[in-house]
PDB file of C-alpha atoms in Angstrom:
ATOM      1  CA  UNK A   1       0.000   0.000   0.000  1.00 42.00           C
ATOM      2  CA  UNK A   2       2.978   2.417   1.191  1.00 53.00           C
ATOM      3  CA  UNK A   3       4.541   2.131  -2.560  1.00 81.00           C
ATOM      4  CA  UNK A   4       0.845   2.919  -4.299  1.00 94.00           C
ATOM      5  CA  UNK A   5       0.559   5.649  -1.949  1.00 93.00           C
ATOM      6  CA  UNK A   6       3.313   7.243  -2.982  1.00 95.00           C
ATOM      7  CA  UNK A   7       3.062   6.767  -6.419  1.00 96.00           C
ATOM      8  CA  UNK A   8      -0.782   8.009  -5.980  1.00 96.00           C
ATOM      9  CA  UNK A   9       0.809  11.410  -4.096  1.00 96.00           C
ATOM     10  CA  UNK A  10       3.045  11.965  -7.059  1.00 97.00           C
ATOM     11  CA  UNK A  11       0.647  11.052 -10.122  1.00 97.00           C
ATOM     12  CA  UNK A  12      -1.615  13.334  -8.493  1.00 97.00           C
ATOM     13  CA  UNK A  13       0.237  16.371  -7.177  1.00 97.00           C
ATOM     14  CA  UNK A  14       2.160  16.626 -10.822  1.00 97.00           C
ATOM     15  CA  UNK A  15      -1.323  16.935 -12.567  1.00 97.00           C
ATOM     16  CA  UNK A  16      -2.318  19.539 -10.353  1.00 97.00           C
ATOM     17  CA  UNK A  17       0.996  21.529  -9.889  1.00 97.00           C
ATOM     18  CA  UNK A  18       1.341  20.921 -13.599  1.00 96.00           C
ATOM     19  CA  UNK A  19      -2.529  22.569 -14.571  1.00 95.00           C
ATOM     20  CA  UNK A  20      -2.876  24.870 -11.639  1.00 96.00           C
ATOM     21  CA  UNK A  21       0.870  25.760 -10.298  1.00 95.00           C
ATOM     22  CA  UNK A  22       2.874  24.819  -7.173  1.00 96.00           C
ATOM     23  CA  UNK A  23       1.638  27.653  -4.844  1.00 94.00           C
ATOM     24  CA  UNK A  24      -1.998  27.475  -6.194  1.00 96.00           C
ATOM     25  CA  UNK A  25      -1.803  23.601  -4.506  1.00 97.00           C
ATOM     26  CA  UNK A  26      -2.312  23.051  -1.369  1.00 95.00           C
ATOM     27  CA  UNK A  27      -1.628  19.085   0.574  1.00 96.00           C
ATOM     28  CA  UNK A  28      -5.138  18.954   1.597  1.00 96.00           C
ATOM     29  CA  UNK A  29      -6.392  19.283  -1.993  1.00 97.00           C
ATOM     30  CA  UNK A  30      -3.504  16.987  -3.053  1.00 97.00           C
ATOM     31  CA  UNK A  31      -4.833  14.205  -0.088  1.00 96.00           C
ATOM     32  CA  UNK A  32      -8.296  14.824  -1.385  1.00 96.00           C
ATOM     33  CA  UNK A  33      -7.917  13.909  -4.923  1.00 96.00           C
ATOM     34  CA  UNK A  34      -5.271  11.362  -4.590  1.00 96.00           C
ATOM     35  CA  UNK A  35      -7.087   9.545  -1.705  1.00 95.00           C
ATOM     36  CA  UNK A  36      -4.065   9.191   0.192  1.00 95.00           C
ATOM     37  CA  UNK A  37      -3.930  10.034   4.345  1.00 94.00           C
ATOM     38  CA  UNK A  38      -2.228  12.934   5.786  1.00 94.00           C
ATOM     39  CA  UNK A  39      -0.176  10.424   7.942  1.00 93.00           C
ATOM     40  CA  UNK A  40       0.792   8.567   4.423  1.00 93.00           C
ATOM     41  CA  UNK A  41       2.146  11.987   2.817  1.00 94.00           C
ATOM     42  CA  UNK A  42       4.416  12.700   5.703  1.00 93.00           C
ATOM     43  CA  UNK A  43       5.513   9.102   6.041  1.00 94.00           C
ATOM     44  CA  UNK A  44       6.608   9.513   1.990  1.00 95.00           C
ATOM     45  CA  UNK A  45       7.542  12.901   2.084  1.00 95.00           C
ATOM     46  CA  UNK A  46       8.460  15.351   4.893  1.00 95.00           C
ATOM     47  CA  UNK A  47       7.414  18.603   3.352  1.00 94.00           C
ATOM     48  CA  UNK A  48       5.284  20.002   0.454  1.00 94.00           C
ATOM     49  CA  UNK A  49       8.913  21.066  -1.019  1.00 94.00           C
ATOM     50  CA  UNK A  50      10.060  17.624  -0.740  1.00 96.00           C
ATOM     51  CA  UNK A  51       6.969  15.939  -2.781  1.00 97.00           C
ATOM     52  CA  UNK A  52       7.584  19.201  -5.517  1.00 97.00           C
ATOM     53  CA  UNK A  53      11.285  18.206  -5.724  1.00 97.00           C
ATOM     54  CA  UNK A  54      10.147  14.158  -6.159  1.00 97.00           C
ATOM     55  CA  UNK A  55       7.126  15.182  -8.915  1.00 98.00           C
ATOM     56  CA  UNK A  56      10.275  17.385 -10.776  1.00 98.00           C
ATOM     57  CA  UNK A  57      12.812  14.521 -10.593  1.00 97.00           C
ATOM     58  CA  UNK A  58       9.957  12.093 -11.873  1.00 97.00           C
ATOM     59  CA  UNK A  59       9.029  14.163 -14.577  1.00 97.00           C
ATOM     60  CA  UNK A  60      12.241  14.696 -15.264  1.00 98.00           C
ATOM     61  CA  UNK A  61      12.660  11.114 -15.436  1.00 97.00           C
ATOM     62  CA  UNK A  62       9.684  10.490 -18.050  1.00 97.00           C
ATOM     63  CA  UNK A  63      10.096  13.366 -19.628  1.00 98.00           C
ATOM     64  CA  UNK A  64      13.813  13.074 -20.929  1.00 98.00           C
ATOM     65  CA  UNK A  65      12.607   9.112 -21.653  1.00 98.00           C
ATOM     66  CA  UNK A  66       9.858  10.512 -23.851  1.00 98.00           C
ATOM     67  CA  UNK A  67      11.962  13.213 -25.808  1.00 98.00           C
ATOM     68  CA  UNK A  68      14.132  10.339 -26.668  1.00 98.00           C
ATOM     69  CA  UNK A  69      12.556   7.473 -27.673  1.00 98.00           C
ATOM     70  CA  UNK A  70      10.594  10.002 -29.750  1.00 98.00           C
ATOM     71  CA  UNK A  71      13.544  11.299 -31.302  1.00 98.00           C
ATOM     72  CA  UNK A  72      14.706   7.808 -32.051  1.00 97.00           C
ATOM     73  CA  UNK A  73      11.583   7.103 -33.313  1.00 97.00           C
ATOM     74  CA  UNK A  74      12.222   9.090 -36.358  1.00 97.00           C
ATOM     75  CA  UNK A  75      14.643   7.034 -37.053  1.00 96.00           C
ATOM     76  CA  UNK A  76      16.891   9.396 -38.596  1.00 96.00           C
ATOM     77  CA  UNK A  77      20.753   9.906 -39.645  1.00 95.00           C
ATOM     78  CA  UNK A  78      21.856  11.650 -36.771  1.00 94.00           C
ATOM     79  CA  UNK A  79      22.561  14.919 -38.139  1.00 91.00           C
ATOM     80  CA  UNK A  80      18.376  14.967 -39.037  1.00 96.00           C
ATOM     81  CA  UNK A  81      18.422  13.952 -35.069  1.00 97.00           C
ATOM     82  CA  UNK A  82      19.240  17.201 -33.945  1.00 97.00           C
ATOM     83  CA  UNK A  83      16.075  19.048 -35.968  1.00 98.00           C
ATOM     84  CA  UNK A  84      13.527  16.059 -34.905  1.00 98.00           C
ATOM     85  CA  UNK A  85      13.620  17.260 -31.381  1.00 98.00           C
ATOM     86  CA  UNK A  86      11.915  20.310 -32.115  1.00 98.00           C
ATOM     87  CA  UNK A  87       9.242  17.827 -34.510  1.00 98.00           C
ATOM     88  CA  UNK A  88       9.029  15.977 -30.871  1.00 98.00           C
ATOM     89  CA  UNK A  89       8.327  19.318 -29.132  1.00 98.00           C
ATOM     90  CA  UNK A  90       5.432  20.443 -31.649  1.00 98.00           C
ATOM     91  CA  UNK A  91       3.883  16.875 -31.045  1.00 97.00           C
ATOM     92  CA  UNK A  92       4.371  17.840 -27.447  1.00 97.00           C
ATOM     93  CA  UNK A  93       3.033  21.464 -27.686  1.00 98.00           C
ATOM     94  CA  UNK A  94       0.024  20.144 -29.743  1.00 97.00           C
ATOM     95  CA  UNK A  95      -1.658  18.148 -26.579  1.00 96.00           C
ATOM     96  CA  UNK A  96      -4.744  20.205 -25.108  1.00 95.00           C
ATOM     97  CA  UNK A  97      -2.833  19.348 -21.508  1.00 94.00           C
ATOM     98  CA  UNK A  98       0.433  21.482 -22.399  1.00 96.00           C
ATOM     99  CA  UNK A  99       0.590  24.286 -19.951  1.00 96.00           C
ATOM    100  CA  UNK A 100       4.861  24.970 -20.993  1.00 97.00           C
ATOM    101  CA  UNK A 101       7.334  23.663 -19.128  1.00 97.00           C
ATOM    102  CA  UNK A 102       7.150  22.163 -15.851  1.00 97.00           C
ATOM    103  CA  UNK A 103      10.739  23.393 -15.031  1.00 97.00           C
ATOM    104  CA  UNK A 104      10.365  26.930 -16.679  1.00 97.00           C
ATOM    105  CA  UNK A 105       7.190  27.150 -14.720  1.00 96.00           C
ATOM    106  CA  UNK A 106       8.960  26.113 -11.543  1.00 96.00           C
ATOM    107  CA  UNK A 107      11.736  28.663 -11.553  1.00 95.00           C
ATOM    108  CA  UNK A 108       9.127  31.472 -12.416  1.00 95.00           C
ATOM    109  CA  UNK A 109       7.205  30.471  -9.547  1.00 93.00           C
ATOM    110  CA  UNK A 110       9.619  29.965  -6.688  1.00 90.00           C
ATOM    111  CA  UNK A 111      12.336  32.771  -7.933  1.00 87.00           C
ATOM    112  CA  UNK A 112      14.621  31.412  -5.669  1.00 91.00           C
ATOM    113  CA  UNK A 113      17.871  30.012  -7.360  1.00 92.00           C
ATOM    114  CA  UNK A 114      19.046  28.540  -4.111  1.00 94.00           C
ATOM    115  CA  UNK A 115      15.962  26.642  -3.468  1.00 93.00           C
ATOM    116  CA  UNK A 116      16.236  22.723  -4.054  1.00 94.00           C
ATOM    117  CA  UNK A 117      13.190  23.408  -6.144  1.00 95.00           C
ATOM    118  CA  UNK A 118      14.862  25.970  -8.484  1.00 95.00           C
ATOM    119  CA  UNK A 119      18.021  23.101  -8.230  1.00 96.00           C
ATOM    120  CA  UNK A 120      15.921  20.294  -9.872  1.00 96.00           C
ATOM    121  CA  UNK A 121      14.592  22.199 -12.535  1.00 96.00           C
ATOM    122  CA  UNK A 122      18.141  23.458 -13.185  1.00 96.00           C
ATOM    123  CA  UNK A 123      19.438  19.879 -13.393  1.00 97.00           C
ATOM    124  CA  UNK A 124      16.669  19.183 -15.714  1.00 98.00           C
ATOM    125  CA  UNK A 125      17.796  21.939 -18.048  1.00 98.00           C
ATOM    126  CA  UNK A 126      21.725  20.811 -17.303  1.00 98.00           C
ATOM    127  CA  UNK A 127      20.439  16.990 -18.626  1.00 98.00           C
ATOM    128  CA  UNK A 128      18.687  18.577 -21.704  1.00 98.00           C
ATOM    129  CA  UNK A 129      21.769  20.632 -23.039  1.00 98.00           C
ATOM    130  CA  UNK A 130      23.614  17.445 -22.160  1.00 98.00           C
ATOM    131  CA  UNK A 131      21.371  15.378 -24.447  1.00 98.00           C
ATOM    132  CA  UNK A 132      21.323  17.986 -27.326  1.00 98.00           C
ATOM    133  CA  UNK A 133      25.502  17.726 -26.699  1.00 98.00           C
ATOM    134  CA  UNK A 134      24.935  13.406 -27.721  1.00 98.00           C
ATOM    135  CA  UNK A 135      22.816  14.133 -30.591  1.00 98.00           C
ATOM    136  CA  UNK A 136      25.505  17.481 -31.711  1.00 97.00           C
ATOM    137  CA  UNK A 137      28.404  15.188 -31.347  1.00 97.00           C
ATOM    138  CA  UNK A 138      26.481  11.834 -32.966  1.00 96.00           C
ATOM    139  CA  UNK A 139      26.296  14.478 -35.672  1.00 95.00           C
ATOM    140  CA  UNK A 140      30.504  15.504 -36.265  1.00 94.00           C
ATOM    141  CA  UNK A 141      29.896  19.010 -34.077  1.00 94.00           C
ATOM    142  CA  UNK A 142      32.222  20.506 -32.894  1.00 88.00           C
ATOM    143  CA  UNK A 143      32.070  22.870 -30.196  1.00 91.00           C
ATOM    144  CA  UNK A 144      28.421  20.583 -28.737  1.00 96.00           C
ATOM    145  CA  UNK A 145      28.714  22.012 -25.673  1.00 95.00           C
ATOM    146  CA  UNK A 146      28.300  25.586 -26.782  1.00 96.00           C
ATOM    147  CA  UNK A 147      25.847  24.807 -29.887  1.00 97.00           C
ATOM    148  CA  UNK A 148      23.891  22.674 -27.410  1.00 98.00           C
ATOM    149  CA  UNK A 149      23.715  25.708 -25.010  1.00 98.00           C
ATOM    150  CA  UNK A 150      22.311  27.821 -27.797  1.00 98.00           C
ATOM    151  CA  UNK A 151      19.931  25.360 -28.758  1.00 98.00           C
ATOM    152  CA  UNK A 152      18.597  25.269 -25.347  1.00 98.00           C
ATOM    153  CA  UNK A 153      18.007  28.498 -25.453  1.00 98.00           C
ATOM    154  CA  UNK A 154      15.649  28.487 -28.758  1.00 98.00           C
ATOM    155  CA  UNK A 155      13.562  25.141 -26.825  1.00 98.00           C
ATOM    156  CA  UNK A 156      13.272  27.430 -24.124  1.00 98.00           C
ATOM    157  CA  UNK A 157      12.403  30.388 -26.019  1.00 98.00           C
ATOM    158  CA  UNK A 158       9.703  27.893 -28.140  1.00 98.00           C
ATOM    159  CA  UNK A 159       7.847  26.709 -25.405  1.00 98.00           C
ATOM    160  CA  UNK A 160       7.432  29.951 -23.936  1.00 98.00           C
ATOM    161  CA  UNK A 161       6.057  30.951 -27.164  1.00 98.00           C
ATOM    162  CA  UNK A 162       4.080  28.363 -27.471  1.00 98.00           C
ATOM    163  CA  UNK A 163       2.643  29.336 -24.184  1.00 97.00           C
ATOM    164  CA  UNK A 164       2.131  32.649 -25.229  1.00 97.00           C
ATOM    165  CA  UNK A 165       0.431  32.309 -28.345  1.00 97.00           C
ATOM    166  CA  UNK A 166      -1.346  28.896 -27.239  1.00 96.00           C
ATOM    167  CA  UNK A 167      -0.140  27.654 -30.637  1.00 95.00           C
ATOM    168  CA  UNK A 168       2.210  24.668 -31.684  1.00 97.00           C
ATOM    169  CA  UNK A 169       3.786  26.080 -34.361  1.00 97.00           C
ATOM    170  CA  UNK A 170       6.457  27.838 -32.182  1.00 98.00           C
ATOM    171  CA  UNK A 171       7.989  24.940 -32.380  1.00 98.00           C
ATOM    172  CA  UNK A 172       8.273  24.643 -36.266  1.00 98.00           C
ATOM    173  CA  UNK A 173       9.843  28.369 -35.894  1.00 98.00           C
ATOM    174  CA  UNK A 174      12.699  27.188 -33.452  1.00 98.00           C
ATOM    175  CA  UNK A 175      13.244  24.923 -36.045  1.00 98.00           C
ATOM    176  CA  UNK A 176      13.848  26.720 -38.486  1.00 98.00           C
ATOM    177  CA  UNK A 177      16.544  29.052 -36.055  1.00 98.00           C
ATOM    178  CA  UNK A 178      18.020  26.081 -35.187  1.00 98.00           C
ATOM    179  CA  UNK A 179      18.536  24.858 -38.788  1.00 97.00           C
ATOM    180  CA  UNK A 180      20.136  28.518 -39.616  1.00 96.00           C
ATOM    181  CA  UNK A 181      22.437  28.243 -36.644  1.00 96.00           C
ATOM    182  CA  UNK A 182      23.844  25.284 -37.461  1.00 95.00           C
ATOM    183  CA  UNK A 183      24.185  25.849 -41.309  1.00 91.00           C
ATOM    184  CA  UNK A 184      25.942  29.074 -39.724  1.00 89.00           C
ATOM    185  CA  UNK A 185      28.058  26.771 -37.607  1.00 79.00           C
ATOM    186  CA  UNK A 186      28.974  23.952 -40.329  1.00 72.00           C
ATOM    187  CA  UNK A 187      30.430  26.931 -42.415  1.00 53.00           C
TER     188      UNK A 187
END
C-alpha cells in the first residue's frame, strides 16, 4: 500500500501543480484527490517542497525518456536527429494538456535560485543541453557544448512561445533558427 501511496501522491500532485501551479496547490487538496492520508504523505515525504522536488525529478525522469525514444523514433541519420527534437516538441506542444514547461514554470514560480526546487529544474535543463551535446556530437559538431547551449536556449524560447500564443507552431519556428544556426556553424 505504502509504494501505491506514494506513487498516488506523485501522479496526483504533478497533474495539479502541472494545470494549476505549485503555490496554487495546497496538501489537503492533493490528499483529497489522490485519496491518500495525511499520515501517508508525511511518512513519503516530509514537506510540500520535498513531494515538488520528487514530482520534478519524476518528470524529469519520463520526460527526458519521452523526448528520446521520440527522437529515435524518427529514425533518422543523426545529423536529421538534432532538428527532430523540435518535430518531438510540436507533437508535445500540440496536446490540449500542455501548460509549458514544468521546469520553466517552476523557476518562475519559486524565484529562488538557491531553493532545491529551483536546483531540480536546473538539473533538468543541465540533462537537456547534455542530451542535445549526444545528438551534436552523434552528428561531427564541434564545439556541442556551446551549440547545445544555444539550442537550449531556442527550446526554451519555443515553449514559452508556445505558451504565449497557445499555438504549436512555435515549435516549427525554433526549427527553423536552429537549422540557420547550425548551417551558420557547419560553415
Amino acid at each position: 500500500m505504502g509504494t501505491r501511496a506514494r506513487e498516488r501522491l506523485l501522479s496526483t500532485a504533478e497533474e495539479l501543480f502541472y494545470a494549476e501551479g505549485i503555490r496554487a496547490v495546497g496538501i489537503d487538496r492533493i490528499l483529497e484527490e489522490s485519496g491518500v492520508g495525511k499520515a501517508s504523505l508525511y511518512r513519503h515525504f516530509p514537506s510540500k517542497d520535498a513531494l515538488v522536488e520528487a514530482v520534478l525529478r519524476e518528470r524529469d525522469r519520463t520526460w527526458r525518456q519521452w523526448l528520446s525514444s521520440t527522437v529515435d523514433g524518427y529514425r533518422l541519420d543523426p545529423e536529421d536527429r538534432i532538428l527532430a527534437v523540435f518535430d518531438a516538441l510540436f507533437e508535445r506542444f500540440s496536446r490540449k494538456d500542455f501548460r509549458g514547461c514544468a521546469f520553466i514554470n517552476t523557476m518562475v514560480e519559486t524565484a529562488d535560485p538557491a531553493s532545491p526546487v529551483h536546483a531540480v529544474a536546473a538539473e533538468h535543463k543541465s540533462a537537456l543541453t547534455e542530451y542535445l551535446a549526444g545528438l551534436l556530437t552523434d552528428a561531427g559538431h564541434t564545439d556541442a557544448d556551446g551549440l547545445a547551449a544555444q539550442l537550449v536556449l531556442i527550446v526554451d524560447g519555443a515553449i514559452v512561445t508556445a505558451v504565449r500564443e497557445n499555438a504549436p507552431d512555435a515549435a516549427l519556428r525554433g526549427k527553423s533558427i536552429a537549422a540557420a544556426l547550425l548551417r551558420v556553424r557547419m560553415t
